[in-house]
Amino acid sequence: MKTLKTICASLIAIALVTTTIGCAGSATQESTGEYIDDAWITTKVKAALVENPDVKAREVNVETFKGVVQLSGFVESQAAMNQAVIIARGVEGVTSVRNDMAIK
């Protein structure tokens, strides 16, 4: 739980710093608002994975770009992989999930 709080605090700090910059987004670069939204989505997905006993959250890497969540890493089973995808899809703000995970 302490790690999750540290991650959240770090993302909030990054978000506060980037709000002063204010850049326009493009197809390959996020605007400041999109970056903050994506950081928040990533945090919510990671938190949901931590709460689920069927998925070992440390095995799953989460990245978000313009609402698209990419899951990567090596998981124990197909069931764990499927559960991680279902969890990510259930998070508010996620437009789609890209599954790049592999089974150990």
PDB file of C-alpha atoms in Angstrom:
ATOM      1  CA  MET A   1       0.000   0.000   0.000  1.00  0.00           C
ATOM      2  CA  LYS A   2       2.928   2.305   0.763  1.00  0.00           C
ATOM      3  CA  THR A   3       4.232   1.796  -2.786  1.00  0.00           C
ATOM      4  CA  LEU A   4       0.841   2.731  -4.232  1.00  0.00           C
ATOM      5  CA  LYS A   5       0.791   5.943  -2.200  1.00  0.00           C
ATOM      6  CA  THR A   6       4.307   6.759  -3.400  1.00  0.00           C
ATOM      7  CA  ILE A   7       3.280   6.174  -7.018  1.00  0.00           C
ATOM      8  CA  CYS A   8       0.201   8.382  -6.587  1.00  0.00           C
ATOM      9  CA  ALA A   9       2.229  11.149  -4.948  1.00  0.00           C
ATOM     10  CA  SER A  10       4.800  11.017  -7.755  1.00  0.00           C
ATOM     11  CA  LEU A  11       2.138  11.216 -10.447  1.00  0.00           C
ATOM     12  CA  ILE A  12       0.468  14.152  -8.734  1.00  0.00           C
ATOM     13  CA  ALA A  13       3.809  15.958  -8.493  1.00  0.00           C
ATOM     14  CA  ILE A  14       4.483  15.361 -12.191  1.00  0.00           C
ATOM     15  CA  ALA A  15       0.988  16.558 -13.049  1.00  0.00           C
ATOM     16  CA  LEU A  16       1.451  19.777 -11.089  1.00  0.00           C
ATOM     17  CA  VAL A  17       4.764  20.519 -12.802  1.00  0.00           C
ATOM     18  CA  THR A  18       3.379  19.867 -16.278  1.00  0.00           C
ATOM     19  CA  THR A  19       0.340  22.106 -15.792  1.00  0.00           C
ATOM     20  CA  THR A  20       2.605  25.134 -15.881  1.00  0.00           C
ATOM     21  CA  ILE A  21       4.040  24.169 -19.269  1.00  0.00           C
ATOM     22  CA  GLY A  22       0.837  23.939 -21.348  1.00  0.00           C
ATOM     23  CA  CYS A  23       1.555  22.358 -24.735  1.00  0.00           C
ATOM     24  CA  ALA A  24      -0.883  21.568 -27.524  1.00  0.00           C
ATOM     25  CA  GLY A  25      -1.402  17.910 -28.351  1.00  0.00           C
ATOM     26  CA  SER A  26      -0.817  16.182 -31.665  1.00  0.00           C
ATOM     27  CA  ALA A  27      -1.154  12.652 -33.023  1.00  0.00           C
ATOM     28  CA  THR A  28       2.142  11.636 -31.402  1.00  0.00           C
ATOM     29  CA  GLN A  29       2.243  13.984 -28.402  1.00  0.00           C
ATOM     30  CA  GLU A  30      -0.262  14.552 -25.624  1.00  0.00           C
ATOM     31  CA  SER A  31      -1.444  17.929 -24.472  1.00  0.00           C
ATOM     32  CA  THR A  32      -0.933  18.742 -20.804  1.00  0.00           C
ATOM     33  CA  GLY A  33      -4.544  17.893 -20.024  1.00  0.00           C
ATOM     34  CA  GLU A  34      -4.315  14.568 -21.844  1.00  0.00           C
ATOM     35  CA  TYR A  35      -1.089  13.754 -20.006  1.00  0.00           C
ATOM     36  CA  ILE A  36      -2.758  14.385 -16.656  1.00  0.00           C
ATOM     37  CA  ASP A  37      -5.806  12.332 -17.667  1.00  0.00           C
ATOM     38  CA  ASP A  38      -3.596   9.460 -18.814  1.00  0.00           C
ATOM     39  CA  ALA A  39      -1.519   9.569 -15.632  1.00  0.00           C
ATOM     40  CA  TRP A  40      -4.723   9.363 -13.621  1.00  0.00           C
ATOM     41  CA  ILE A  41      -6.013   6.444 -15.716  1.00  0.00           C
ATOM     42  CA  THR A  42      -2.704   4.601 -15.270  1.00  0.00           C
ATOM     43  CA  THR A  43      -2.904   5.119 -11.508  1.00  0.00           C
ATOM     44  CA  LYS A  44      -6.494   3.849 -11.362  1.00  0.00           C
ATOM     45  CA  VAL A  45      -5.654   0.754 -13.434  1.00  0.00           C
ATOM     46  CA  LYS A  46      -2.621  -0.063 -11.268  1.00  0.00           C
ATOM     47  CA  ALA A  47      -4.676   0.388  -8.094  1.00  0.00           C
ATOM     48  CA  ALA A  48      -7.403  -1.905  -9.440  1.00  0.00           C
ATOM     49  CA  LEU A  49      -4.796  -4.541 -10.326  1.00  0.00           C
ATOM     50  CA  VAL A  50      -3.304  -4.344  -6.824  1.00  0.00           C
ATOM     51  CA  GLU A  51      -6.728  -4.919  -5.279  1.00  0.00           C
ATOM     52  CA  ASN A  52      -7.348  -8.097  -7.306  1.00  0.00           C
ATOM     53  CA  PRO A  53      -5.872 -11.262  -5.730  1.00  0.00           C
ATOM     54  CA  ASP A  54      -5.906 -13.152  -9.059  1.00  0.00           C
ATOM     55  CA  VAL A  55      -3.460 -10.763 -10.721  1.00  0.00           C
ATOM     56  CA  LYS A  56       0.046 -10.151  -9.448  1.00  0.00           C
ATOM     57  CA  ALA A  57       0.190  -6.418 -10.073  1.00  0.00           C
ATOM     58  CA  ARG A  58       3.990  -6.341 -10.016  1.00  0.00           C
ATOM     59  CA  GLU A  59       4.024  -8.525 -13.114  1.00  0.00           C
ATOM     60  CA  VAL A  60       1.884  -6.129 -15.167  1.00  0.00           C
ATOM     61  CA  ASN A  61       3.234  -2.875 -16.576  1.00  0.00           C
ATOM     62  CA  VAL A  62       0.642  -0.220 -17.376  1.00  0.00           C
ATOM     63  CA  GLU A  63       1.068   2.685 -19.790  1.00  0.00           C
ATOM     64  CA  THR A  64      -1.616   5.001 -21.113  1.00  0.00           C
ATOM     65  CA  PHE A  65      -1.627   7.247 -24.184  1.00  0.00           C
ATOM     66  CA  LYS A  66      -4.747   9.225 -25.065  1.00  0.00           C
ATOM     67  CA  GLY A  67      -6.986   6.830 -23.133  1.00  0.00           C
ATOM     68  CA  VAL A  68      -5.520   3.665 -24.663  1.00  0.00           C
ATOM     69  CA  VAL A  69      -4.073   1.436 -21.954  1.00  0.00           C
ATOM     70  CA  GLN A  70      -1.186  -0.861 -22.838  1.00  0.00           C
ATOM     71  CA  LEU A  71      -0.593  -3.835 -20.551  1.00  0.00           C
ATOM     72  CA  SER A  72       2.750  -5.617 -20.790  1.00  0.00           C
ATOM     73  CA  GLY A  73       4.859  -7.979 -18.727  1.00  0.00           C
ATOM     74  CA  PHE A  74       4.935 -11.676 -17.913  1.00  0.00           C
ATOM     75  CA  VAL A  75       2.031 -13.216 -15.999  1.00  0.00           C
ATOM     76  CA  GLU A  76       1.503 -16.656 -14.452  1.00  0.00           C
ATOM     77  CA  SER A  77      -1.471 -17.811 -16.527  1.00  0.00           C
ATOM     78  CA  GLN A  78      -3.950 -17.040 -19.269  1.00  0.00           C
ATOM     79  CA  ALA A  79      -6.569 -16.486 -16.558  1.00  0.00           C
ATOM     80  CA  ALA A  80      -4.415 -13.792 -14.912  1.00  0.00           C
ATOM     81  CA  MET A  81      -3.895 -12.158 -18.307  1.00  0.00           C
ATOM     82  CA  ASN A  82      -7.615 -12.161 -19.078  1.00  0.00           C
ATOM     83  CA  GLN A  83      -8.446 -10.766 -15.627  1.00  0.00           C
ATOM     84  CA  ALA A  84      -5.943  -7.908 -16.039  1.00  0.00           C
ATOM     85  CA  VAL A  85      -7.538  -6.945 -19.359  1.00  0.00           C
ATOM     86  CA  ILE A  86     -11.043  -7.062 -17.855  1.00  0.00           C
ATOM     87  CA  ILE A  87      -9.927  -4.912 -14.921  1.00  0.00           C
ATOM     88  CA  ALA A  88      -8.314  -2.319 -17.213  1.00  0.00           C
ATOM     89  CA  ARG A  89     -11.395  -2.135 -19.442  1.00  0.00           C
ATOM     90  CA  GLY A  90     -13.537  -1.459 -16.387  1.00  0.00           C
ATOM     91  CA  VAL A  91     -11.645   1.686 -15.393  1.00  0.00           C
ATOM     92  CA  GLU A  92     -13.358   4.966 -16.211  1.00  0.00           C
ATOM     93  CA  GLY A  93     -11.634   6.886 -19.006  1.00  0.00           C
ATOM     94  CA  VAL A  94     -10.144   3.842 -20.734  1.00  0.00           C
ATOM     95  CA  THR A  95     -11.060   3.889 -24.423  1.00  0.00           C
ATOM     96  CA  SER A  96      -9.371   0.586 -25.295  1.00  0.00           C
ATOM     97  CA  VAL A  97      -6.851  -1.915 -23.937  1.00  0.00           C
ATOM     98  CA  ARG A  98      -3.817  -3.217 -25.792  1.00  0.00           C
ATOM     99  CA  ASN A  99      -2.674  -6.574 -24.411  1.00  0.00           C
ATOM    100  CA  ASP A 100       1.076  -7.083 -24.853  1.00  0.00           C
ATOM    101  CA  MET A 101       1.420  -9.478 -21.905  1.00  0.00           C
ATOM    102  CA  ALA A 102       2.976 -12.920 -22.195  1.00  0.00           C
ATOM    103  CA  ILE A 103       2.668 -16.032 -20.068  1.00  0.00           C
ATOM    104  CA  LYS A 104       5.797 -17.129 -18.182  1.00  0.00           C
TER     105      LYS A 104
END
